[in-house]
Amino acid sequence: MITVLAGGTGSIKLVRGLAACESDVNVVCNVGDNMWMYEMYICPDIDTTIYGLADLLDRDRGWGIRKDTFNFLRQMEAFGEETWFRIGDRDAATHLMRTNMLKNGKNLSDITRWMCGRFAINVNVMPATDSSVETIISTKKGDMHIQEYWVKHRGREPVTGIRYEGAERARPNPDVSRAIQDSKAVIIAPGNPLTSIGPMLKLQSIRKDLSRARAKTIAVSPIIGNKAVSGPAAKYMEAAGIEVSALGVAKMYAHACSSIVVDTKDKALVNKLSSIDMRVHATRIVMRNRQAENALAAFVLKQAR
Ligand code: GDP
């Protein structure tokens, strides 16, 4: 059994590769992006993981269901509602089912397990916590939810701070602790260090579980040179005072993992990383297709053994 800590668009590629190599896979998903919209509870990283594993994910966009239609959203627009957060029609059904189940007293873990069954995937996807944790981005114009900052305002404002509201008092998810403890390897997938992986590492229970599991935990860098492979990771890392490099990522994760996979272009980091008691493995870490996903997954598993 293996356990993967995952965000969204970057992580799903490695998760898919790992699921192709291993039969017993747990995926612990970030919940900091979750939000309420039109009275529906939306869990972007859980949905990206489930759609990705069910081979439904729109690969070009990196979110939502391939070939989904947007009639619901168009009608909301006609009603004069805000429509900056794109929700496809089939995707809306996922959010509605989840919301109804929450209203009927089910927790997010139970609902996510049920969703995995309905989408016929044999990977255990689980939320990092069933409690509400929200990533809040601070700017000169005020604080906003990560989705509002990145999607509604297109990440225009300089970031002055990042915090995880609710993280301190979040309830531990016992499934996550068990998965981390019982796995032969734990993998931190390439995800935004501040807004995908960061919210999970901030949870006391996961911090504790990972520090115990440090020897078997391996991360894959989302940064090559001093650039993110995609998205705003560099911007958030700068705002948090973290060096934008695989070294910066390694230092941030040092309490949680004992090795990191970096790109061959960053081979020179090997010496620097040994000073923080971390092993470093270099290979090609950009996943442009399924073959690259499988190759990186096989490489990671080999190092983890
Ligand atoms: P988000 O929730 O949509 O922001 O997605 P994630 O946090 O899972 O993924 C975004 C991060 O993954 C970014 O920091 C990217 O640099 C990184 N990423 C995206 N694609 C790849 C890839 O193919 N390889 C690696 N190593 N990192 C990637």
GROMACS .gro file of C-alpha atoms and ligand atoms in nm:
model
  333
    1MET     CA    1   0.000   0.000   0.000
    2ILE     CA    2   0.115   0.355  -0.077
    3THR     CA    3  -0.023   0.696   0.020
    4VAL     CA    4   0.001   1.012  -0.188
    5LEU     CA    5  -0.056   1.369  -0.070
    6ALA     CA    6  -0.209   1.556  -0.358
    7GLY     CA    7  -0.334   1.892  -0.479
    8GLY     CA    8  -0.501   1.931  -0.817
    9THR     CA    9  -0.375   1.973  -1.172
   10GLY     CA   10  -0.007   1.895  -1.109
   11SER     CA   11  -0.065   1.615  -0.864
   12ILE     CA   12  -0.320   1.415  -1.062
   13LYS     CA   13  -0.063   1.336  -1.329
   14LEU     CA   14   0.164   1.157  -1.081
   15VAL     CA   15  -0.135   1.004  -0.899
   16ARG     CA   16  -0.250   0.849  -1.229
   17GLY     CA   17   0.098   0.711  -1.289
   18LEU     CA   18   0.120   0.567  -0.937
   19ALA     CA   19  -0.225   0.409  -0.970
   20ALA     CA   20  -0.105   0.241  -1.291
   21CYS     CA   21   0.195   0.091  -1.105
   22GLU     CA   22   0.037  -0.004  -0.769
   23SER     CA   23  -0.287  -0.179  -0.675
   24ASP     CA   24  -0.344  -0.033  -0.328
   25VAL     CA   25  -0.327   0.346  -0.342
   26ASN     CA   26  -0.458   0.610  -0.100
   27VAL     CA   27  -0.474   0.972  -0.208
   28VAL     CA   28  -0.499   1.238   0.062
   29CYS     CA   29  -0.643   1.552  -0.094
   30ASN     CA   30  -0.603   1.916  -0.006
   31VAL     CA   31  -0.925   2.078   0.116
   32GLY     CA   32  -0.799   2.438   0.141
   33ASP     CA   33  -0.949   2.519  -0.203
   34ASN     CA   34  -1.297   2.399  -0.103
   35MET     CA   35  -1.571   2.657  -0.112
   36TRP     CA   36  -1.944   2.720  -0.123
   37MET     CA   37  -2.095   2.850  -0.445
   38TYR     CA   38  -2.470   2.874  -0.519
   39GLU     CA   39  -2.530   2.673  -0.196
   40MET     CA   40  -2.318   2.389  -0.338
   41TYR     CA   41  -2.003   2.261  -0.168
   42ILE     CA   42  -1.719   2.241  -0.418
   43CYS     CA   43  -1.398   2.044  -0.356
   44PRO     CA   44  -1.171   2.123  -0.653
   45ASP     CA   45  -0.877   1.900  -0.563
   46ILE     CA   46  -1.091   1.599  -0.466
   47ASP     CA   47  -1.289   1.635  -0.789
   48THR     CA   48  -0.978   1.673  -1.006
   49THR     CA   49  -0.839   1.357  -0.847
   50ILE     CA   50  -1.159   1.156  -0.893
   51TYR     CA   51  -1.225   1.279  -1.249
   52GLY     CA   52  -0.859   1.219  -1.337
   53LEU     CA   53  -0.864   0.862  -1.208
   54ALA     CA   54  -1.199   0.797  -1.377
   55ASP     CA   55  -1.048   0.922  -1.705
   56LEU     CA   56  -1.306   1.201  -1.725
   57LEU     CA   57  -1.080   1.499  -1.654
   58ASP     CA   58  -1.051   1.769  -1.915
   59ARG     CA   59  -0.679   1.746  -1.968
   60ASP     CA   60  -0.637   2.081  -2.143
   61ARG     CA   61  -0.813   2.281  -1.874
   62GLY     CA   62  -0.689   2.060  -1.591
   63TRP     CA   63  -1.026   2.078  -1.413
   64GLY     CA   64  -1.383   1.967  -1.472
   65ILE     CA   65  -1.525   1.694  -1.693
   66ARG     CA   66  -1.418   1.658  -2.055
   67LYS     CA   67  -1.682   1.777  -2.304
   68ASP     CA   68  -1.906   1.902  -2.025
   69THR     CA   69  -2.167   2.162  -2.122
   70PHE     CA   70  -2.225   2.493  -1.938
   71ASN     CA   71  -2.601   2.548  -1.967
   72PHE     CA   72  -2.651   2.574  -1.591
   73LEU     CA   73  -2.386   2.845  -1.567
   74ARG     CA   74  -2.529   3.037  -1.864
   75GLN     CA   75  -2.869   3.036  -1.695
   76MET     CA   76  -2.715   3.160  -1.369
   77GLU     CA   77  -2.561   3.442  -1.570
   78ALA     CA   78  -2.900   3.522  -1.720
   79PHE     CA   79  -3.035   3.544  -1.363
   80GLY     CA   80  -2.766   3.805  -1.294
   81GLU     CA   81  -2.553   3.580  -1.071
   82GLU     CA   82  -2.173   3.594  -1.062
   83THR     CA   83  -2.027   3.322  -1.283
   84TRP     CA   84  -1.652   3.364  -1.242
   85PHE     CA   85  -1.616   3.010  -1.108
   86ARG     CA   86  -1.673   2.776  -1.402
   87ILE     CA   87  -1.901   2.483  -1.324
   88GLY     CA   88  -2.003   2.242  -1.597
   89ASP     CA   89  -2.344   2.070  -1.596
   90ARG     CA   90  -2.218   1.722  -1.506
   91ASP     CA   91  -1.975   1.875  -1.258
   92ALA     CA   92  -2.268   2.054  -1.092
   93ALA     CA   93  -2.431   1.715  -1.033
   94THR     CA   94  -2.123   1.608  -0.833
   95HIS     CA   95  -2.141   1.923  -0.619
   96LEU     CA   96  -2.516   1.886  -0.565
   97MET     CA   97  -2.491   1.521  -0.459
   98ARG     CA   98  -2.208   1.607  -0.220
   99THR     CA   99  -2.403   1.898  -0.072
  100ASN     CA  100  -2.719   1.693  -0.023
  101MET     CA  101  -2.522   1.421   0.151
  102LEU     CA  102  -2.352   1.678   0.377
  103LYS     CA  103  -2.695   1.819   0.463
  104ASN     CA  104  -2.809   1.465   0.547
  105GLY     CA  105  -2.530   1.434   0.804
  106LYS     CA  106  -2.262   1.248   0.609
  107ASN     CA  107  -1.904   1.369   0.646
  108LEU     CA  108  -1.673   1.456   0.357
  109SER     CA  109  -1.475   1.131   0.396
  110ASP     CA  110  -1.788   0.914   0.361
  111ILE     CA  111  -1.910   1.119   0.066
  112THR     CA  112  -1.571   1.102  -0.108
  113ARG     CA  113  -1.562   0.723  -0.058
  114TRP     CA  114  -1.911   0.699  -0.207
  115MET     CA  115  -1.804   0.916  -0.503
  116CYS     CA  116  -1.503   0.690  -0.569
  117GLY     CA  117  -1.747   0.398  -0.589
  118ARG     CA  118  -1.989   0.580  -0.821
  119PHE     CA  119  -1.704   0.682  -1.052
  120ALA     CA  120  -1.575   0.322  -1.038
  121ILE     CA  121  -1.222   0.403  -0.928
  122ASN     CA  122  -1.032   0.164  -0.709
  123VAL     CA  123  -0.813   0.424  -0.539
  124ASN     CA  124  -0.905   0.546  -0.188
  125VAL     CA  125  -0.940   0.920  -0.220
  126MET     CA  126  -0.977   1.095   0.116
  127PRO     CA  127  -0.992   1.455   0.235
  128ALA     CA  128  -0.699   1.567   0.451
  129THR     CA  129  -0.961   1.653   0.714
  130ASP     CA  130  -1.340   1.658   0.736
  131SER     CA  131  -1.318   2.001   0.901
  132SER     CA  132  -1.332   2.325   0.710
  133VAL     CA  133  -0.989   2.467   0.625
  134GLU     CA  134  -0.970   2.761   0.387
  135THR     CA  135  -0.661   2.904   0.222
  136ILE     CA  136  -0.684   3.281   0.250
  137ILE     CA  137  -0.468   3.511   0.039
  138SER     CA  138  -0.390   3.855   0.179
  139THR     CA  139  -0.341   4.149  -0.056
  140LYS     CA  140  -0.337   4.527  -0.014
  141LYS     CA  141  -0.700   4.521  -0.127
  142GLY     CA  142  -0.792   4.283   0.153
  143ASP     CA  143  -0.809   3.911   0.230
  144MET     CA  144  -0.979   3.667  -0.003
  145HIS     CA  145  -1.041   3.295  -0.049
  146ILE     CA  146  -0.780   3.137  -0.275
  147GLN     CA  147  -1.041   3.073  -0.549
  148GLU     CA  148  -1.157   3.431  -0.538
  149TYR     CA  149  -0.798   3.552  -0.560
  150TRP     CA  150  -0.686   3.320  -0.837
  151VAL     CA  151  -1.000   3.268  -1.043
  152LYS     CA  152  -1.213   3.580  -0.989
  153HIS     CA  153  -0.928   3.832  -0.967
  154ARG     CA  154  -0.690   3.627  -1.186
  155GLY     CA  155  -0.414   3.656  -0.928
  156ARG     CA  156  -0.344   4.016  -1.027
  157GLU     CA  157  -0.276   4.174  -0.687
  158PRO     CA  158   0.062   4.119  -0.519
  159VAL     CA  159   0.033   3.866  -0.236
  160THR     CA  160   0.122   3.995   0.110
  161GLY     CA  161   0.041   3.681   0.308
  162ILE     CA  162  -0.113   3.333   0.304
  163ARG     CA  163  -0.293   3.166   0.591
  164TYR     CA  164  -0.500   2.852   0.643
  165GLU     CA  165  -0.814   2.939   0.829
  166GLY     CA  166  -0.938   2.655   1.049
  167ALA     CA  167  -0.614   2.452   1.023
  168GLU     CA  168  -0.529   2.486   1.393
  169ARG     CA  169  -0.853   2.334   1.515
  170ALA     CA  170  -0.916   2.092   1.226
  171ARG     CA  171  -1.013   1.741   1.335
  172PRO     CA  172  -0.767   1.469   1.235
  173ASN     CA  173  -0.895   1.226   0.972
  174PRO     CA  174  -0.823   0.879   1.120
  175ASP     CA  175  -0.824   0.723   0.769
  176VAL     CA  176  -0.536   0.951   0.674
  177SER     CA  177  -0.332   0.862   0.983
  178ARG     CA  178  -0.389   0.492   0.924
  179ALA     CA  179  -0.298   0.520   0.556
  180ILE     CA  180   0.026   0.707   0.629
  181GLN     CA  181   0.119   0.468   0.907
  182ASP     CA  182   0.044   0.145   0.716
  183SER     CA  183   0.192   0.243   0.380
  184LYS     CA  184   0.528   0.118   0.262
  185ALA     CA  185   0.585   0.459   0.100
  186VAL     CA  186   0.433   0.805   0.126
  187ILE     CA  187   0.465   1.037  -0.172
  188ILE     CA  188   0.415   1.414  -0.175
  189ALA     CA  189   0.298   1.473  -0.533
  190PRO     CA  190   0.405   1.782  -0.725
  191GLY     CA  191   0.155   2.041  -0.607
  192ASN     CA  192   0.161   2.405  -0.520
  193PRO     CA  193   0.375   2.407  -0.202
  194LEU     CA  194   0.178   2.692  -0.043
  195THR     CA  195  -0.178   2.636  -0.157
  196SER     CA  196  -0.203   2.260  -0.220
  197ILE     CA  197   0.054   2.083  -0.003
  198GLY     CA  198   0.098   2.365   0.253
  199PRO     CA  199  -0.258   2.346   0.393
  200MET     CA  200  -0.213   1.973   0.458
  201LEU     CA  201   0.130   2.012   0.619
  202LYS     CA  202  -0.023   2.276   0.845
  203LEU     CA  203  -0.264   2.022   1.000
  204GLN     CA  204  -0.120   1.910   1.330
  205SER     CA  205  -0.221   1.546   1.286
  206ILE     CA  206  -0.067   1.517   0.938
  207ARG     CA  207   0.250   1.693   1.054
  208LYS     CA  208   0.281   1.441   1.334
  209ASP     CA  209   0.200   1.142   1.110
  210LEU     CA  210   0.455   1.253   0.851
  211SER     CA  211   0.730   1.327   1.097
  212ARG     CA  212   0.695   0.967   1.217
  213ALA     CA  213   0.685   0.845   0.857
  214ARG     CA  214   0.964   1.076   0.739
  215ALA     CA  215   1.203   0.794   0.646
  216LYS     CA  216   0.957   0.647   0.394
  217THR     CA  217   0.827   0.980   0.259
  218ILE     CA  218   0.946   1.119  -0.073
  219ALA     CA  219   0.842   1.440  -0.249
  220VAL     CA  220   0.846   1.540  -0.615
  221SER     CA  221   0.943   1.900  -0.682
  222PRO     CA  222   0.690   2.121  -0.864
  223ILE     CA  223   0.974   2.365  -0.935
  224ILE     CA  224   1.250   2.338  -1.198
  225GLY     CA  225   1.531   2.594  -1.182
  226ASN     CA  226   1.354   2.893  -1.033
  227LYS     CA  227   1.023   2.847  -1.212
  228ALA     CA  228   0.707   2.649  -1.139
  229VAL     CA  229   0.620   2.393  -1.406
  230SER     CA  230   0.282   2.572  -1.423
  231GLY     CA  231   0.064   2.807  -1.221
  232PRO     CA  232   0.137   3.060  -0.948
  233ALA     CA  233   0.355   2.856  -0.708
  234ALA     CA  234   0.655   3.091  -0.752
  235LYS     CA  235   0.445   3.396  -0.668
  236TYR     CA  236   0.314   3.239  -0.347
  237MET     CA  237   0.656   3.107  -0.246
  238GLU     CA  238   0.808   3.453  -0.287
  239ALA     CA  239   0.529   3.601  -0.075
  240ALA     CA  240   0.599   3.343   0.195
  241GLY     CA  241   0.973   3.419   0.185
  242ILE     CA  242   1.062   3.076   0.046
  243GLU     CA  243   1.335   3.050  -0.216
  244VAL     CA  244   1.178   2.957  -0.551
  245SER     CA  245   1.374   2.641  -0.627
  246ALA     CA  246   1.362   2.269  -0.554
  247LEU     CA  247   1.589   2.354  -0.260
  248GLY     CA  248   1.328   2.594  -0.123
  249VAL     CA  249   1.064   2.320  -0.156
  250ALA     CA  250   1.293   2.066   0.010
  251LYS     CA  251   1.356   2.297   0.305
  252MET     CA  252   0.985   2.360   0.343
  253TYR     CA  253   0.912   1.985   0.344
  254ALA     CA  254   1.222   1.881   0.541
  255HIS     CA  255   1.028   1.785   0.856
  256ALA     CA  256   0.795   1.564   0.651
  257CYS     CA  257   1.012   1.377   0.402
  258SER     CA  258   1.361   1.233   0.377
  259SER     CA  259   1.407   1.254   0.002
  260ILE     CA  260   1.303   1.461  -0.296
  261VAL     CA  261   1.291   1.399  -0.669
  262VAL     CA  262   1.417   1.695  -0.871
  263ASP     CA  263   1.465   1.754  -1.241
  264THR     CA  264   1.792   1.654  -1.406
  265LYS     CA  265   1.845   2.028  -1.468
  266ASP     CA  266   1.867   2.070  -1.090
  267LYS     CA  267   2.123   1.794  -1.039
  268ALA     CA  268   2.362   2.049  -0.889
  269LEU     CA  269   2.138   2.067  -0.583
  270VAL     CA  270   2.252   1.724  -0.466
  271ASN     CA  271   2.527   1.866  -0.244
  272LYS     CA  272   2.315   2.146  -0.101
  273LEU     CA  273   2.033   1.909  -0.010
  274SER     CA  274   2.252   1.668   0.179
  275SER     CA  275   2.317   1.954   0.425
  276ILE     CA  276   1.951   1.940   0.529
  277ASP     CA  277   1.954   1.562   0.573
  278MET     CA  278   1.765   1.490   0.254
  279ARG     CA  279   1.845   1.251  -0.024
  280VAL     CA  280   1.798   1.384  -0.374
  281HIS     CA  281   1.716   1.190  -0.689
  282ALA     CA  282   1.728   1.350  -1.031
  283THR     CA  283   1.521   1.253  -1.334
  284ARG     CA  284   1.290   1.421  -1.584
  285ILE     CA  285   0.996   1.544  -1.380
  286VAL     CA  286   0.773   1.712  -1.639
  287MET     CA  287   0.475   1.490  -1.723
  288ARG     CA  288   0.342   1.579  -2.067
  289ASN     CA  289   0.167   1.249  -2.137
  290ARG     CA  290   0.068   0.918  -1.980
  291GLN     CA  291   0.403   0.763  -2.063
  292ALA     CA  292   0.584   1.038  -1.871
  293GLU     CA  293   0.342   1.000  -1.578
  294ASN     CA  294   0.407   0.627  -1.559
  295ALA     CA  295   0.783   0.669  -1.596
  296LEU     CA  296   0.804   0.927  -1.315
  297ALA     CA  297   0.576   0.715  -1.092
  298ALA     CA  298   0.795   0.407  -1.147
  299PHE     CA  299   1.107   0.613  -1.072
  300VAL     CA  300   0.957   0.752  -0.748
  301LEU     CA  301   0.849   0.407  -0.631
  302LYS     CA  302   1.193   0.266  -0.703
  303GLN     CA  303   1.361   0.535  -0.491
  304ALA     CA  304   1.107   0.490  -0.213
  305ARG     CA  305   1.182   0.118  -0.176
  306GDP     P1  306  -0.369   2.328  -0.847
  306GDP     O1  307  -0.444   2.290  -0.722
  306GDP     O2  308  -0.447   2.323  -0.972
  306GDP     O3  309  -0.285   2.453  -0.831
  306GDP     O4  310  -0.268   2.212  -0.870
  306GDP     P2  311  -0.149   2.151  -0.791
  306GDP     O5  312  -0.114   2.228  -0.673
  306GDP     O6  313  -0.166   2.005  -0.782
  306GDP     O7  314  -0.039   2.165  -0.902
  306GDP     C1  315   0.025   2.278  -0.938
  306GDP     C2  316   0.175   2.257  -0.918
  306GDP     O8  317   0.221   2.139  -0.982
  306GDP     C3  318   0.250   2.373  -0.974
  306GDP     O9  319   0.336   2.424  -0.876
  306GDP     C4  320   0.329   2.315  -1.091
  306GDP    O10  321   0.458   2.370  -1.100
  306GDP     C5  322   0.335   2.167  -1.060
  306GDP     N1  323   0.328   2.083  -1.180
  306GDP     C6  324   0.236   2.088  -1.279
  306GDP     N2  325   0.264   1.995  -1.372
  306GDP     C7  326   0.378   1.932  -1.332
  306GDP     C8  327   0.459   1.828  -1.389
  306GDP    O11  328   0.433   1.773  -1.494
  306GDP     N3  329   0.569   1.792  -1.315
  306GDP     C9  330   0.603   1.850  -1.197
  306GDP     N4  331   0.713   1.807  -1.135
  306GDP     N5  332   0.530   1.949  -1.143
  306GDP    C10  333   0.419   1.988  -1.210
   0.00000   0.00000   0.00000
